[in-house]
Short mmCIF file of N, CA and C in Angstrom, two decimals:
data_model
loop_
_atom_site.label_atom_id
_atom_site.label_comp_id
_atom_site.label_asym_id
_atom_site.label_seq_id
_atom_site.Cartn_x
_atom_site.Cartn_y
_atom_site.Cartn_z
N MET A 10 -10.40 -111.21 -35.68
CA MET A 10 -10.29 -110.86 -33.77
C MET A 10 -8.46 -111.51 -34.26
N PHE A 11 -8.58 -110.64 -33.31
CA PHE A 11 -6.34 -110.70 -32.94
C PHE A 11 -6.25 -111.50 -31.75
N ASP A 12 -4.89 -112.48 -32.06
CA ASP A 12 -4.47 -112.73 -30.97
C ASP A 12 -3.60 -112.40 -30.50
N THR A 13 -4.06 -112.41 -29.46
CA THR A 13 -3.87 -112.13 -28.24
C THR A 13 -2.72 -112.29 -26.59
N SER A 14 -3.09 -113.66 -26.49
CA SER A 14 -2.28 -114.49 -25.55
C SER A 14 -1.00 -115.29 -25.87
N ASP A 15 0.17 -114.66 -25.91
CA ASP A 15 1.09 -114.05 -26.47
C ASP A 15 1.18 -112.74 -26.04
N TYR A 16 1.06 -111.85 -25.20
CA TYR A 16 0.52 -110.64 -24.38
C TYR A 16 0.79 -110.65 -23.12
N LYS A 17 2.65 -109.67 -22.83
CA LYS A 17 2.50 -110.08 -21.40
C LYS A 17 2.97 -108.58 -20.86
N TYR A 18 1.96 -108.57 -19.40
CA TYR A 18 2.18 -107.31 -18.54
C TYR A 18 2.93 -108.21 -17.16
N SER A 19 3.44 -108.92 -16.94
CA SER A 19 4.33 -109.72 -16.31
C SER A 19 5.42 -109.07 -16.40
N PHE A 20 6.10 -108.61 -14.79
CA PHE A 20 7.43 -108.36 -15.15
C PHE A 20 7.95 -109.49 -13.41
N SER A 21 9.31 -109.55 -14.01
CA SER A 21 9.99 -110.64 -13.33
C SER A 21 10.30 -110.52 -11.60
N ASN A 22 10.28 -109.29 -11.59
CA ASN A 22 11.14 -108.92 -10.45
C ASN A 22 10.85 -107.70 -9.59
N GLU A 23 10.54 -106.81 -8.86
CA GLU A 23 10.12 -106.13 -8.62
C GLU A 23 10.92 -104.69 -9.44
N GLU A 24 11.92 -104.39 -9.31
CA GLU A 24 13.03 -103.86 -10.15
C GLU A 24 12.34 -102.99 -10.89
N GLU A 25 12.25 -104.76 -11.83
CA GLU A 25 11.50 -104.40 -13.46
C GLU A 25 10.14 -104.18 -13.92
N ALA A 26 8.92 -103.52 -12.53
CA ALA A 26 8.18 -103.14 -12.62
C ALA A 26 8.05 -102.02 -12.12
N LEU A 27 9.28 -101.68 -10.77
CA LEU A 27 8.91 -100.08 -10.75
C LEU A 27 9.54 -99.66 -12.10
N ASP A 28 11.12 -99.83 -12.59
CA ASP A 28 11.59 -99.34 -14.24
C ASP A 28 10.78 -98.91 -15.00
N PHE A 29 10.53 -99.93 -14.97
CA PHE A 29 8.11 -100.11 -16.15
C PHE A 29 7.15 -98.31 -15.83
N GLN A 30 7.57 -98.45 -14.34
CA GLN A 30 6.94 -97.43 -14.61
C GLN A 30 7.10 -96.24 -14.42
N LYS A 31 8.69 -95.90 -13.89
CA LYS A 31 9.08 -94.85 -14.57
C LYS A 31 8.51 -94.12 -16.03
N ASN A 32 9.25 -94.61 -16.51
CA ASN A 32 8.67 -94.39 -18.32
C ASN A 32 6.36 -94.54 -18.25
N MET A 33 5.94 -94.37 -17.91
CA MET A 33 4.26 -93.83 -17.86
C MET A 33 4.56 -92.34 -18.25
N ASP A 34 3.48 -92.61 -18.75
CA ASP A 34 3.05 -90.58 -18.41
C ASP A 34 1.74 -90.95 -18.31
N ILE A 35 1.10 -89.40 -17.75
CA ILE A 35 -0.44 -89.19 -17.60
C ILE A 35 0.13 -88.57 -17.57
N VAL A 36 -1.13 -87.91 -19.15
CA VAL A 36 -1.73 -85.95 -19.74
C VAL A 36 -3.45 -86.30 -18.96
N PRO A 37 -3.74 -84.66 -19.18
CA PRO A 37 -4.49 -83.85 -18.02
C PRO A 37 -5.32 -84.57 -19.97
N MET A 38 -6.99 -84.45 -19.18
CA MET A 38 -8.17 -84.35 -20.23
C MET A 38 -7.69 -82.87 -21.07
N LEU A 39 -8.56 -83.22 -21.98
CA LEU A 39 -8.57 -81.92 -22.90
C LEU A 39 -9.75 -80.71 -22.64
N THR A 40 -9.18 -79.67 -22.90
CA THR A 40 -10.59 -78.88 -22.15
C THR A 40 -10.38 -78.19 -23.38
N TRP A 41 -11.85 -76.90 -23.24
CA TRP A 41 -12.23 -76.11 -24.01
C TRP A 41 -12.86 -74.84 -23.31
N GLN A 42 -11.55 -73.25 -23.47
CA GLN A 42 -12.07 -72.71 -22.82
C GLN A 42 -14.22 -72.25 -22.73
N GLU A 43 -14.55 -72.31 -23.75
CA GLU A 43 -16.18 -71.66 -23.34
C GLU A 43 -16.90 -73.27 -23.16
N MET A 44 -16.20 -74.15 -22.53
CA MET A 44 -17.03 -75.60 -21.83
C MET A 44 -16.78 -76.22 -20.27
N GLU A 45 -15.82 -75.11 -19.85
CA GLU A 45 -15.32 -75.61 -18.23
C GLU A 45 -15.75 -76.99 -17.62
N GLN A 46 -16.93 -76.63 -17.68
CA GLN A 46 -17.73 -77.58 -17.17
C GLN A 46 -18.02 -78.50 -17.05
N THR A 47 -17.40 -78.59 -19.12
CA THR A 47 -17.46 -80.23 -19.43
C THR A 47 -16.86 -81.32 -19.42
N ALA A 48 -17.78 -82.44 -18.68
CA ALA A 48 -16.40 -83.64 -18.65
C ALA A 48 -16.50 -85.08 -18.89
N PRO A 49 -15.99 -85.50 -19.40
CA PRO A 49 -16.26 -86.93 -20.31
C PRO A 49 -17.60 -87.55 -19.24
N THR A 50 -17.39 -88.49 -20.07
CA THR A 50 -18.99 -89.62 -19.69
C THR A 50 -17.85 -90.21 -19.03
N PRO A 51 -18.82 -91.01 -17.75
CA PRO A 51 -18.05 -91.82 -16.47
C PRO A 51 -17.43 -93.44 -17.18
N ASN A 52 -16.98 -93.40 -17.19
CA ASN A 52 -16.68 -95.18 -17.20
C ASN A 52 -15.27 -95.08 -18.68
N THR A 53 -15.60 -93.41 -18.97
CA THR A 53 -15.09 -93.44 -19.99
C THR A 53 -13.71 -94.63 -20.69
N GLN A 54 -13.99 -94.74 -21.53
CA GLN A 54 -12.59 -96.26 -21.82
C GLN A 54 -11.24 -95.37 -22.67
N ILE A 55 -10.39 -95.33 -22.64
CA ILE A 55 -8.92 -93.66 -23.04
C ILE A 55 -8.55 -95.50 -23.34
N PHE A 56 -7.67 -95.65 -24.53
CA PHE A 56 -7.44 -96.11 -25.40
C PHE A 56 -6.03 -95.47 -25.68
N THR A 57 -3.96 -96.48 -25.56
CA THR A 57 -2.71 -96.55 -26.37
C THR A 57 -2.37 -97.23 -26.41
N ILE A 58 -1.57 -96.37 -26.61
CA ILE A 58 -0.67 -97.87 -27.41
C ILE A 58 0.73 -97.91 -26.40
N ASN A 59 0.94 -97.81 -25.68
CA ASN A 59 2.57 -98.06 -25.18
C ASN A 59 3.94 -98.30 -25.59
N GLN A 60 4.77 -96.99 -25.98
CA GLN A 60 6.03 -96.66 -26.69
C GLN A 60 6.83 -98.09 -26.63
N PHE A 61 6.76 -98.93 -25.46
CA PHE A 61 7.31 -100.75 -25.65
C PHE A 61 6.53 -101.26 -26.63
N SER A 62 5.84 -101.19 -26.58
CA SER A 62 4.78 -102.40 -27.02
C SER A 62 5.70 -102.80 -28.50
N GLU A 63 5.22 -104.17 -28.75
CA GLU A 63 6.28 -104.46 -29.65
C GLU A 63 5.37 -105.11 -31.17
N LYS A 64 4.00 -104.40 -30.51
CA LYS A 64 2.71 -105.05 -31.56
C LYS A 64 2.34 -103.76 -31.75
N LYS A 65 3.03 -101.89 -32.38
CA LYS A 65 2.64 -101.74 -32.12
C LYS A 65 1.10 -101.87 -33.49
N GLU A 66 1.40 -102.12 -34.77
CA GLU A 66 0.43 -101.62 -35.21
C GLU A 66 -0.23 -102.69 -35.22
N ALA A 67 -0.12 -103.63 -34.26
CA ALA A 67 -2.39 -104.93 -34.74
C ALA A 67 -2.73 -104.48 -33.07
N ALA A 68 -2.60 -103.58 -32.15
CA ALA A 68 -2.43 -102.76 -31.02
C ALA A 68 -3.31 -101.24 -31.53
N PHE A 69 -2.88 -100.18 -32.61
CA PHE A 69 -3.56 -99.68 -33.58
C PHE A 69 -4.96 -100.77 -34.07
N GLN A 70 -5.07 -101.15 -34.88
CA GLN A 70 -5.60 -101.71 -35.52
C GLN A 70 -6.82 -102.58 -34.15
N TRP A 71 -7.21 -103.94 -33.23
CA TRP A 71 -7.70 -103.06 -32.35
C TRP A 71 -8.62 -101.52 -31.96
N ILE A 72 -7.88 -101.50 -31.80
CA ILE A 72 -8.00 -99.46 -31.24
C ILE A 72 -9.32 -99.00 -32.65
N MET A 73 -8.68 -99.13 -34.06
CA MET A 73 -9.32 -98.73 -34.72
C MET A 73 -10.84 -99.08 -34.60
N ALA A 74 -10.58 -100.91 -34.66
CA ALA A 74 -11.69 -101.68 -34.65
C ALA A 74 -12.59 -101.87 -33.28
N SER A 75 -12.21 -101.47 -32.54
CA SER A 75 -13.25 -101.11 -31.47
C SER A 75 -14.69 -99.61 -30.85
N VAL A 76 -13.41 -98.87 -32.04
CA VAL A 76 -14.47 -97.03 -32.57
C VAL A 76 -15.04 -97.24 -33.70
N SER A 77 -15.36 -98.13 -34.64
CA SER A 77 -15.51 -98.31 -35.91
C SER A 77 -17.44 -98.12 -35.19
N LEU A 78 -18.21 -98.42 -35.80
CA LEU A 78 -18.87 -97.91 -35.81
C LEU A 78 -20.08 -99.26 -35.65
N GLU A 79 -18.94 -100.12 -37.08
CA GLU A 79 -19.94 -101.52 -36.56
C GLU A 79 -19.13 -102.05 -35.51
N TYR A 80 -18.38 -101.71 -34.35
CA TYR A 80 -18.11 -102.70 -33.26
C TYR A 80 -19.45 -101.44 -31.72
N GLN A 81 -18.89 -100.74 -32.33
CA GLN A 81 -20.77 -99.70 -31.07
C GLN A 81 -22.37 -100.10 -31.84
#
């Protein structure tokens, strides 16, 4: 189990929050030429690691544990 008690996603002011949002990216879903009508299952979970994360390795380990056969 990972200790997430010190993770923070809050900002001290609106300017800081807006500055953070400027660095966020949105990516399109993958598509395949012969399967244009294929779409992700509703409520699909997408895990990402923010480039500003100070705990990238812990986040990666959490993602790997979450998609493991044991967790499923």
